[in-house]
CSV table of C-alpha atoms and ligand atoms in Angstrom, one decimal:
chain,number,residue,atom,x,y,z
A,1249,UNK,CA,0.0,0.0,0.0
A,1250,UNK,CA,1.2,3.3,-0.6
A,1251,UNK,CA,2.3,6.5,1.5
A,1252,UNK,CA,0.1,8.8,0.1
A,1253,UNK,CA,-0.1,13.0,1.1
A,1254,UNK,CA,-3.0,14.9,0.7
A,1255,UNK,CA,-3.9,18.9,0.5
A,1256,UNK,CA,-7.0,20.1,0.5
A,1257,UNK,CA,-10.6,18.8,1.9
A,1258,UNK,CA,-13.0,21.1,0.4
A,1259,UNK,CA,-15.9,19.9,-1.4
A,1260,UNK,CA,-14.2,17.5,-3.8
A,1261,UNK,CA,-10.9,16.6,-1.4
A,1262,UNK,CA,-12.6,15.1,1.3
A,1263,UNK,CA,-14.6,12.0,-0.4
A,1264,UNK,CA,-11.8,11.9,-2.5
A,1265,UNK,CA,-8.8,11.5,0.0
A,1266,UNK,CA,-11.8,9.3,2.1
A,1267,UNK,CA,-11.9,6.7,-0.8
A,1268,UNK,CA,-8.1,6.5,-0.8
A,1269,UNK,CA,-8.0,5.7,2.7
A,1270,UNK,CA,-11.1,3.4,2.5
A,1271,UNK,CA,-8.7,1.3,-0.4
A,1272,UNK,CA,-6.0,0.6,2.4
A,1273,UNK,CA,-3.8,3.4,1.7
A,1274,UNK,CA,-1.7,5.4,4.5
A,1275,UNK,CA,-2.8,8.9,4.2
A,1276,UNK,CA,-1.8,12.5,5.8
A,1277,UNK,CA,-3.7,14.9,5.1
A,1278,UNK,CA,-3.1,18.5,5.7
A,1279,UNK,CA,-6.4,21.4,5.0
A,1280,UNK,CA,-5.8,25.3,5.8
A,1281,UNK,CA,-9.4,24.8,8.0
A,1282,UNK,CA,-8.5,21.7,10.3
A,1283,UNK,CA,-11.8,21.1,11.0
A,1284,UNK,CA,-12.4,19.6,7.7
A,1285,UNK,CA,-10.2,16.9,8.4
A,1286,UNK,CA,-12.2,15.2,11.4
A,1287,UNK,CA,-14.5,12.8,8.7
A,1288,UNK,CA,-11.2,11.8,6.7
A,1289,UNK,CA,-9.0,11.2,10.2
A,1290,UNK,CA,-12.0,9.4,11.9
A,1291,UNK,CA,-11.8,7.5,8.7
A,1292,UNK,CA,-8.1,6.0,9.4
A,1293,UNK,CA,-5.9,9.4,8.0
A,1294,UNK,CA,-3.2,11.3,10.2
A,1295,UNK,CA,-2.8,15.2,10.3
A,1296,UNK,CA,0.2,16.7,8.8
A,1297,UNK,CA,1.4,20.0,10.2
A,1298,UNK,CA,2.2,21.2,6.9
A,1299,UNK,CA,2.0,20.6,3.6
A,1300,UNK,CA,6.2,20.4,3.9
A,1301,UNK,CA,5.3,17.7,6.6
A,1302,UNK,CA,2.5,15.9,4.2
A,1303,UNK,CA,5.4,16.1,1.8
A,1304,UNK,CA,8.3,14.8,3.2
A,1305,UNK,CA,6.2,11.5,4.8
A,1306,UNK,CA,5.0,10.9,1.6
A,1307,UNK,CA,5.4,8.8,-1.5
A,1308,UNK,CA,2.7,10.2,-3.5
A,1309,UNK,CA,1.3,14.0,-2.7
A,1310,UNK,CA,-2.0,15.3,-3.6
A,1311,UNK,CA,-3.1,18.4,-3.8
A,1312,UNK,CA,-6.9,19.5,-4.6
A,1313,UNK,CA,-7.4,23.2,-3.7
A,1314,UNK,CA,-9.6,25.8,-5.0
A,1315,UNK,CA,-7.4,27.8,-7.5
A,1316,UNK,CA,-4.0,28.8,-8.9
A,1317,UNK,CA,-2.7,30.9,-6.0
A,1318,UNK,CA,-3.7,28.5,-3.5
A,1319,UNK,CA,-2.3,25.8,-5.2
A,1320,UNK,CA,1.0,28.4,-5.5
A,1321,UNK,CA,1.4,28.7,-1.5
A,1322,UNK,CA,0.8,25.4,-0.8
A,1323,UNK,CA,3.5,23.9,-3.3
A,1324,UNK,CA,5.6,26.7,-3.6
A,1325,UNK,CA,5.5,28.7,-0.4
A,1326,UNK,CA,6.7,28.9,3.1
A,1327,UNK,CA,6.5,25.3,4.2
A,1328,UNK,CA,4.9,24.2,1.2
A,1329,UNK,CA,5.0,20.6,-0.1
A,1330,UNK,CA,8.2,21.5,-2.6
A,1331,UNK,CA,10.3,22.0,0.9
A,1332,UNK,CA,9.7,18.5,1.9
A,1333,UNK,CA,10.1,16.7,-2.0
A,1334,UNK,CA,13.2,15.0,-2.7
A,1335,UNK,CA,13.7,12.9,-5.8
A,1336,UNK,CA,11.5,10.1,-6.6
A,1337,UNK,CA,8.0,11.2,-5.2
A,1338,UNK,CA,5.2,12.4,-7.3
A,1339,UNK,CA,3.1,15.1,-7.1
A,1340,UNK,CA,-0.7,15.0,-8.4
A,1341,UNK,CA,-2.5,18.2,-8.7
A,1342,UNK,CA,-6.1,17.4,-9.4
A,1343,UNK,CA,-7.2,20.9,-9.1
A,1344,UNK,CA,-8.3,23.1,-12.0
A,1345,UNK,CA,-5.9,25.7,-12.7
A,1346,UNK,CA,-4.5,27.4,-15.9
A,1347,UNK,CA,-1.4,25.7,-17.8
A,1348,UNK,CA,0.4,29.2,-17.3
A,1349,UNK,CA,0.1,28.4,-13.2
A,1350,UNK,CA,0.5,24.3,-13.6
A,1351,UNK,CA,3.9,25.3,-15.6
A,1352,UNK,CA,5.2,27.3,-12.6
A,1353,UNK,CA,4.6,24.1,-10.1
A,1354,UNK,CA,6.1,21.9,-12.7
A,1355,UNK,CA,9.5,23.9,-12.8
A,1356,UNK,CA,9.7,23.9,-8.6
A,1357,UNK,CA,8.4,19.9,-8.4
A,1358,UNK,CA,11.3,19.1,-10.9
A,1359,UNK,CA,13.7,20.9,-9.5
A,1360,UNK,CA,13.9,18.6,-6.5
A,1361,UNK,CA,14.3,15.7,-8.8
A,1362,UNK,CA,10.2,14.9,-8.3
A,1363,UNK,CA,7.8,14.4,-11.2
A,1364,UNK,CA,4.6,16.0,-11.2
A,1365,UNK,CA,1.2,14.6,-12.8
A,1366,UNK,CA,-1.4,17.0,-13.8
A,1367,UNK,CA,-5.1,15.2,-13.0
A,1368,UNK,CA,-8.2,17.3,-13.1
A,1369,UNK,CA,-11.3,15.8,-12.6
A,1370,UNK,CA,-15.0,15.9,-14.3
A,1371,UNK,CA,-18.0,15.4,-12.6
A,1372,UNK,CA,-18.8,16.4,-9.3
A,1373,UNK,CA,-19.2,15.8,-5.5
A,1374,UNK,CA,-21.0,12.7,-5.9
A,1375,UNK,CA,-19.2,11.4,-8.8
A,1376,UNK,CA,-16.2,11.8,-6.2
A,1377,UNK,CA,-18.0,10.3,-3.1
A,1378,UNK,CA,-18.8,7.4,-5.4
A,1379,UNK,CA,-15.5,7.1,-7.2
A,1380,UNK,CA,-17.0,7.6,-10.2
A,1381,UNK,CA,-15.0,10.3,-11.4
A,1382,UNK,CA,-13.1,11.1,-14.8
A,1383,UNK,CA,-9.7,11.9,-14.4
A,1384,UNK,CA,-8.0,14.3,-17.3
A,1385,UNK,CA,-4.3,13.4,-16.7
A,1386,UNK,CA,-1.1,14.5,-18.2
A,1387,UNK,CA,2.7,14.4,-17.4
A,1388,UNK,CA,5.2,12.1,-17.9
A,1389,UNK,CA,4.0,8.9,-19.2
A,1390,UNK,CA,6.2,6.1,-16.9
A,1391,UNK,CA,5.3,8.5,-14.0
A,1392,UNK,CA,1.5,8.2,-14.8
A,1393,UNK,CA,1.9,4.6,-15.1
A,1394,UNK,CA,2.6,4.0,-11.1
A,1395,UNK,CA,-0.1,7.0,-10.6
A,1396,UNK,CA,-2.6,5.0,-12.2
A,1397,UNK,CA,-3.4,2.8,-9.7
A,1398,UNK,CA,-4.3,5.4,-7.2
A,1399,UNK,CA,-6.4,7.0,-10.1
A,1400,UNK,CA,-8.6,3.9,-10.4
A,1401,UNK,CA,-9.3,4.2,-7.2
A,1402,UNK,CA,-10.9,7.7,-7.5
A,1403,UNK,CA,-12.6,7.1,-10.8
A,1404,UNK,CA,-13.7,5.3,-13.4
A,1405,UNK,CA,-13.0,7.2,-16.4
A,1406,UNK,CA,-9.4,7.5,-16.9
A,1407,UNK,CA,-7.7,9.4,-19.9
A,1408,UNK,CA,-3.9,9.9,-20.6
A,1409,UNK,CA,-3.8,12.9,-22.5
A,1410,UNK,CA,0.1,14.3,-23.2
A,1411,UNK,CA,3.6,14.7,-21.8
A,1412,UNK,CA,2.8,18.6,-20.8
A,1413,UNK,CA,0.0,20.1,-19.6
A,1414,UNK,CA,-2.6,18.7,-22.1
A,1415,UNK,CA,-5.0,18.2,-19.2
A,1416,UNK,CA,-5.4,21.5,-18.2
A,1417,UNK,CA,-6.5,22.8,-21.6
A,1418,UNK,CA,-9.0,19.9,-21.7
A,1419,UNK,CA,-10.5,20.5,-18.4
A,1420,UNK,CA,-11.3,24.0,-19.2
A,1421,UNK,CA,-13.0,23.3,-22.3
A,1422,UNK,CA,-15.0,20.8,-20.9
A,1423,UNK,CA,-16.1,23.3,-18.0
A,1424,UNK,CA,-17.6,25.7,-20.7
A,1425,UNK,CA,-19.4,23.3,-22.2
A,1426,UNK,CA,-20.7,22.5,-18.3
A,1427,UNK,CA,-21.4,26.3,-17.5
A,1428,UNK,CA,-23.4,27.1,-20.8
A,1429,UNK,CA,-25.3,24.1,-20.7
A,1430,UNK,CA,-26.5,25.2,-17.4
A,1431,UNK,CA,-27.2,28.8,-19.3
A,1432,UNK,CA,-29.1,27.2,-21.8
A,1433,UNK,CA,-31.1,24.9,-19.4
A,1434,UNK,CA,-32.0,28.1,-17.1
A,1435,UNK,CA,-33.6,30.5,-20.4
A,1436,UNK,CA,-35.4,26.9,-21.2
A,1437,UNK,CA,-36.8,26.2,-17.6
A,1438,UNK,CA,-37.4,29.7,-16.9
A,1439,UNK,CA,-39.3,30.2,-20.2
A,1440,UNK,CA,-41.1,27.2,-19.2
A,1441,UNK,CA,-42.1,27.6,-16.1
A,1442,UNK,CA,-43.8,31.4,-16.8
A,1443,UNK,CA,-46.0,29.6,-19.5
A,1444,UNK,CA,-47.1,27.6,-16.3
A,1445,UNK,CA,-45.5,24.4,-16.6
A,1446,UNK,CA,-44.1,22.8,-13.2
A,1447,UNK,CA,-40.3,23.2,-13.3
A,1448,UNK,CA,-39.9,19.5,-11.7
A,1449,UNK,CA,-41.5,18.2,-14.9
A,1450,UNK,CA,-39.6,20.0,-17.1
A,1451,UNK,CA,-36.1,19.1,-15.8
A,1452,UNK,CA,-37.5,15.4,-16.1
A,1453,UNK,CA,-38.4,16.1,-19.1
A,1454,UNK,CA,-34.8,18.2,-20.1
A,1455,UNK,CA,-33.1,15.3,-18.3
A,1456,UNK,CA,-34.2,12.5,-21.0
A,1457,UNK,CA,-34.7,14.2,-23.9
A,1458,UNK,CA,-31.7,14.2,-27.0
A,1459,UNK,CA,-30.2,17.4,-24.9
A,1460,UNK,CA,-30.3,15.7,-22.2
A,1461,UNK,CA,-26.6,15.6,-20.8
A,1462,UNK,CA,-25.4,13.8,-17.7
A,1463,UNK,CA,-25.2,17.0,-16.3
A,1464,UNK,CA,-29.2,17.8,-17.0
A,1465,UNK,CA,-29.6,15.1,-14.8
A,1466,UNK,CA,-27.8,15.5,-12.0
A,1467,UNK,CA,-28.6,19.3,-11.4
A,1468,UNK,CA,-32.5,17.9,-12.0
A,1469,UNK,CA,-33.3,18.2,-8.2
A,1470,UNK,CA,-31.0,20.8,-7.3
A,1471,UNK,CA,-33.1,23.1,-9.6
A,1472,UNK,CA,-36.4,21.7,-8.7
A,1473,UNK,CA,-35.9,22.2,-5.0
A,1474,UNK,CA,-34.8,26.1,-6.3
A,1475,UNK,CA,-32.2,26.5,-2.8
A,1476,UNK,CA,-28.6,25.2,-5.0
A,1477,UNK,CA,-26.7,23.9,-2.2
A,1478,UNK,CA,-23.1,24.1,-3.5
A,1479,UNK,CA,-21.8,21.2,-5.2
A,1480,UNK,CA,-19.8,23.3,-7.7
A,1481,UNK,CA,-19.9,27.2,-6.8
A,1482,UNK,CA,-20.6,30.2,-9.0
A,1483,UNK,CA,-17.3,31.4,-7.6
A,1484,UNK,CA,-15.4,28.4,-8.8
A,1485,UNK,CA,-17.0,28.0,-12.1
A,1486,UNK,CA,-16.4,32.0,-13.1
A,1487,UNK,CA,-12.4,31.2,-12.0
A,1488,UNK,CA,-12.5,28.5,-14.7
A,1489,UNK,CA,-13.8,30.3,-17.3
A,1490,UNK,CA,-11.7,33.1,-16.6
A,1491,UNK,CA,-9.2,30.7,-17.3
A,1492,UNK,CA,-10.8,29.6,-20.2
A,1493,UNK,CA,-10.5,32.8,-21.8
A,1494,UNK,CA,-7.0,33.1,-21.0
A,1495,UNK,CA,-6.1,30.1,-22.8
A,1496,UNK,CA,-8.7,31.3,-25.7
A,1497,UNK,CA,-6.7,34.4,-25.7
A,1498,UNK,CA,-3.3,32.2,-25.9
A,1499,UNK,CA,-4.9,30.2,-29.0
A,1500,UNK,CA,-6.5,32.6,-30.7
A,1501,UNK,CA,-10.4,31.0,-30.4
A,1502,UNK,CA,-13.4,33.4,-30.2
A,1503,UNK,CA,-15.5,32.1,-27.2
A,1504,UNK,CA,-19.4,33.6,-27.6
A,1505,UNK,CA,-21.2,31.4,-25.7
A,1506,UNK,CA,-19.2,31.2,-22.8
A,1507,UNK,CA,-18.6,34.8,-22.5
A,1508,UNK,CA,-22.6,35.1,-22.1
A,1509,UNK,CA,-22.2,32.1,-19.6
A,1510,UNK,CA,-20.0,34.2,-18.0
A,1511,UNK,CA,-22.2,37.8,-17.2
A,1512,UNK,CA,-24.7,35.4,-15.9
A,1513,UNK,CA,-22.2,33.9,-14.0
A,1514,UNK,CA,-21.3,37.9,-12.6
A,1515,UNK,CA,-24.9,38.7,-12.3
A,1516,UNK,CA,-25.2,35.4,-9.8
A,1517,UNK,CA,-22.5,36.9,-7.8
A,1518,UNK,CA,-22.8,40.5,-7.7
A,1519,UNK,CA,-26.7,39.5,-6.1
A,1520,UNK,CA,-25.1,37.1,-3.4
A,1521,UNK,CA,-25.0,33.8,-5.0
A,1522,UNK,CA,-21.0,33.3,-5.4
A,1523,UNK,CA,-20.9,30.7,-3.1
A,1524,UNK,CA,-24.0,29.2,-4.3
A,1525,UNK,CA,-24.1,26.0,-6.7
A,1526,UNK,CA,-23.7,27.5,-10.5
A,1527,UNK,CA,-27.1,26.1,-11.7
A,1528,UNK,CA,-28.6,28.7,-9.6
A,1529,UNK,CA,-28.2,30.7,-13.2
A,1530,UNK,CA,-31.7,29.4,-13.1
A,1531,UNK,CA,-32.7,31.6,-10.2
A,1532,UNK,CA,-30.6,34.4,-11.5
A,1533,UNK,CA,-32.9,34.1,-14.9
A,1534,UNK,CA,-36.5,33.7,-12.8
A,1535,UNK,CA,-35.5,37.1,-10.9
A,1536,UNK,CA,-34.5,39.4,-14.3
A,1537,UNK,CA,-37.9,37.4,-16.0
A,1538,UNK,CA,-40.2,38.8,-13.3
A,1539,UNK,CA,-40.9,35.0,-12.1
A,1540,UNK,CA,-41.7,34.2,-8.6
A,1541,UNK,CA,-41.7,30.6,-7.7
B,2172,LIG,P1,-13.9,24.0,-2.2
B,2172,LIG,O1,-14.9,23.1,-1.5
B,2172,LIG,O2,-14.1,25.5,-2.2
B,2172,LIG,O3,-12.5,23.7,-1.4
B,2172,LIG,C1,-11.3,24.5,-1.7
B,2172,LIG,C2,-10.1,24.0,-1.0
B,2172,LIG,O4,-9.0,24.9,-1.2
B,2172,LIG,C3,-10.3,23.8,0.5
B,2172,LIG,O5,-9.5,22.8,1.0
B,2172,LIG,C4,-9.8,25.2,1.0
B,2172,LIG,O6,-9.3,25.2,2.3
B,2172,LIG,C5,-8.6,25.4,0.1
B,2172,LIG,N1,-8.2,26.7,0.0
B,2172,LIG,C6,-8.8,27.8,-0.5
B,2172,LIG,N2,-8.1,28.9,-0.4
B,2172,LIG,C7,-7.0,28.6,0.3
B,2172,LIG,C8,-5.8,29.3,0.7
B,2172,LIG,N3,-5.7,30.6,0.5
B,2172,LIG,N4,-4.8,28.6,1.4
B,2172,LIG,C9,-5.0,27.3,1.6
B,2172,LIG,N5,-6.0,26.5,1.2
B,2172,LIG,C10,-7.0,27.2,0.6
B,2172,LIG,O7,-13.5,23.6,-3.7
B,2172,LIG,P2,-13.9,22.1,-4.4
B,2172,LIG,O8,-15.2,22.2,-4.9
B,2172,LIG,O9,-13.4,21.0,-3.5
B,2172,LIG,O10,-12.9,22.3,-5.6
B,2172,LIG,C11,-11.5,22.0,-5.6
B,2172,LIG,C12,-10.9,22.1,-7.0
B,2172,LIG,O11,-11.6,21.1,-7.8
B,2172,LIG,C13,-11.1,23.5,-7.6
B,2172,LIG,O12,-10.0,23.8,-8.4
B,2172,LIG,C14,-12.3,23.2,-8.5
B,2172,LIG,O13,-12.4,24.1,-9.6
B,2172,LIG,C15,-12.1,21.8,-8.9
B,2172,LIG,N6,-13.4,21.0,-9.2
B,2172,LIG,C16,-14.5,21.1,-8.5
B,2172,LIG,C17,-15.6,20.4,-8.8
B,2172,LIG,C18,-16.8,20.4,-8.0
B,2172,LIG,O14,-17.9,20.0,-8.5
B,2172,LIG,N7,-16.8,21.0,-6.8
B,2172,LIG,C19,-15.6,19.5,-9.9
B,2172,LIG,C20,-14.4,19.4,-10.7
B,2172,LIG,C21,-13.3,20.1,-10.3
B,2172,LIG,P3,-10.4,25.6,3.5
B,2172,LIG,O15,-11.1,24.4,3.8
B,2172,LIG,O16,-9.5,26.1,4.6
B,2172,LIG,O17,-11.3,26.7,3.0
């Protein structure tokens, strides 16, 4: 079994490091709130006092935190996780963060003499309770190899993508796709649902029709129910298509629909819904319609 490291038990980090340790593993963890640790280390983990610490008793380090800059302090910082590599261990990064900022952590893991695996993730918090996730992964190929393993415990969908930071590009693709759908699916409810239909039927409805997504189906309740508990937050999803843009910027690709995705996005947060679950863009919609549930 192996002597795995993790950072970060938000949302996603803490079924995810929970499964590891469920599969035998010997985790640390390490989480900026330490709170958020007592379900993973009544589970069977151990707290590190650091991410150096988390490092340095590792094999295999994880890190799944909310954005670039965090990931930047707790890799790259003062007693960050590059202070405890030494050759030989591998770092996974399964946040989403821009190739520009995975580049940067890339340069400082190697420089020890350590590899680092890029692995974002689709699907959401109960993909990664269930281990049902799809993993986006990139790096060096042998290095990927022994990560694998650890992968398959986390999801079921795995995808070796490139040598370099291949999986970063995907994963922000694949979130515009996610946040317009959710666009799309709000102007359809919402015009719906003023010509007096019942919103419940009409997300059934949405849900297995030939738009009909994955994703149409899991936000089906959250949208019904109309409070959008946060599985994935407005705050999160406008990061990553900031992000997006950059790298739409960087390859010259015009971006329409997501840049309308993404005022919607604004609108949800500059009325208090940032840390609210991004299919409330179906709220945001209902409000500027004059619709009152
Ligand atoms: P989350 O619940 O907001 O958790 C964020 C994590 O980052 C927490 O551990 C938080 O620590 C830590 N953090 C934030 N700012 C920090 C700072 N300044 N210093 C140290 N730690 C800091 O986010 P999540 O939903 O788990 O998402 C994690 C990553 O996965 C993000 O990159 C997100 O885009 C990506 N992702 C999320 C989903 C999803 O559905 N949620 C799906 C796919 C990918 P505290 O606990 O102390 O706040």
């Amino acid at each position: 079994m192996a002597r795995i490291g993790w950072i970060g038990l938000g949302n996603m980090g803490n079924p995810m490091s929970q499964n590891l340790v469920k599969a035998g593993h010997e985790v640390i963890v390490w989480n900026r709130t330490k709170s958020k640790a007592d379900e993973v280390i009544a589970a069977g983990a151990t707290w590190g006092a650091s991410p150096k610490e988390v490092a340095a008793k590792s094999d295999f380090i994880f890190t799944m935190v909310a954005d670039g800059p965090t990931l930047h302090a707790v890799t790259l910082g003062k007693d960050s996780i590059v202070e405890g590599l030494s050759a030989g261990k591998i770092v996974i990064d399964m946040s989403t963060v821009s190739p520009a900022e995975s580049e940067k952590v890339n340069e400082a893991v190697e420089s020890k003499g350590a590899k680092l695996i890029r692995g974002p993730v689709t699907g959401s918090t109960v993909l990664a309770q269930n281990a049902g996730l799809g993993i986006l992964a990139s790096g060096d190929k042998a290095t990927y190899d022994k990560v694998l393993p650890l992968f398959e415990t986390l999801g079921k969908n795995q995808f070796y993508l490139g040598s370099g930071e291949e999986a970063r590009v995907l994963k922000l693709a694949i979130n515009t796709m996610i946040a317009s759908t959710m666009q799309i699916q709000a102007e359809a409810v919402v015009l719906s649902e003023k010509a007096g239909l019942d919103v419940g039927q009409v997300c059934e409805v949405i849900a297995g029709s030939a738009v009909g997504s994955p994703l149409c189906g899991y936000k089906k309740a959250v949208i019904t129910e109309g409070v959008y508990a946060p599985a994935f937050s407005v705050k999160l999803m406008m990061k990553d298509l900031d992000l997006a843009f950059e790298a739409a910027k960087q390859y010259g690709v015009p971006m329409t629909a997501t840049a309308i995705t993404r005022q919607s996005l604004a609108a949800a947060a500059a009325t208090g819904r940032a840390e609210k679950d991004f299919s409330v863009l179906t709220q945001v919609l209902e409000d500027a319609s004059g619709y009152k549930r």
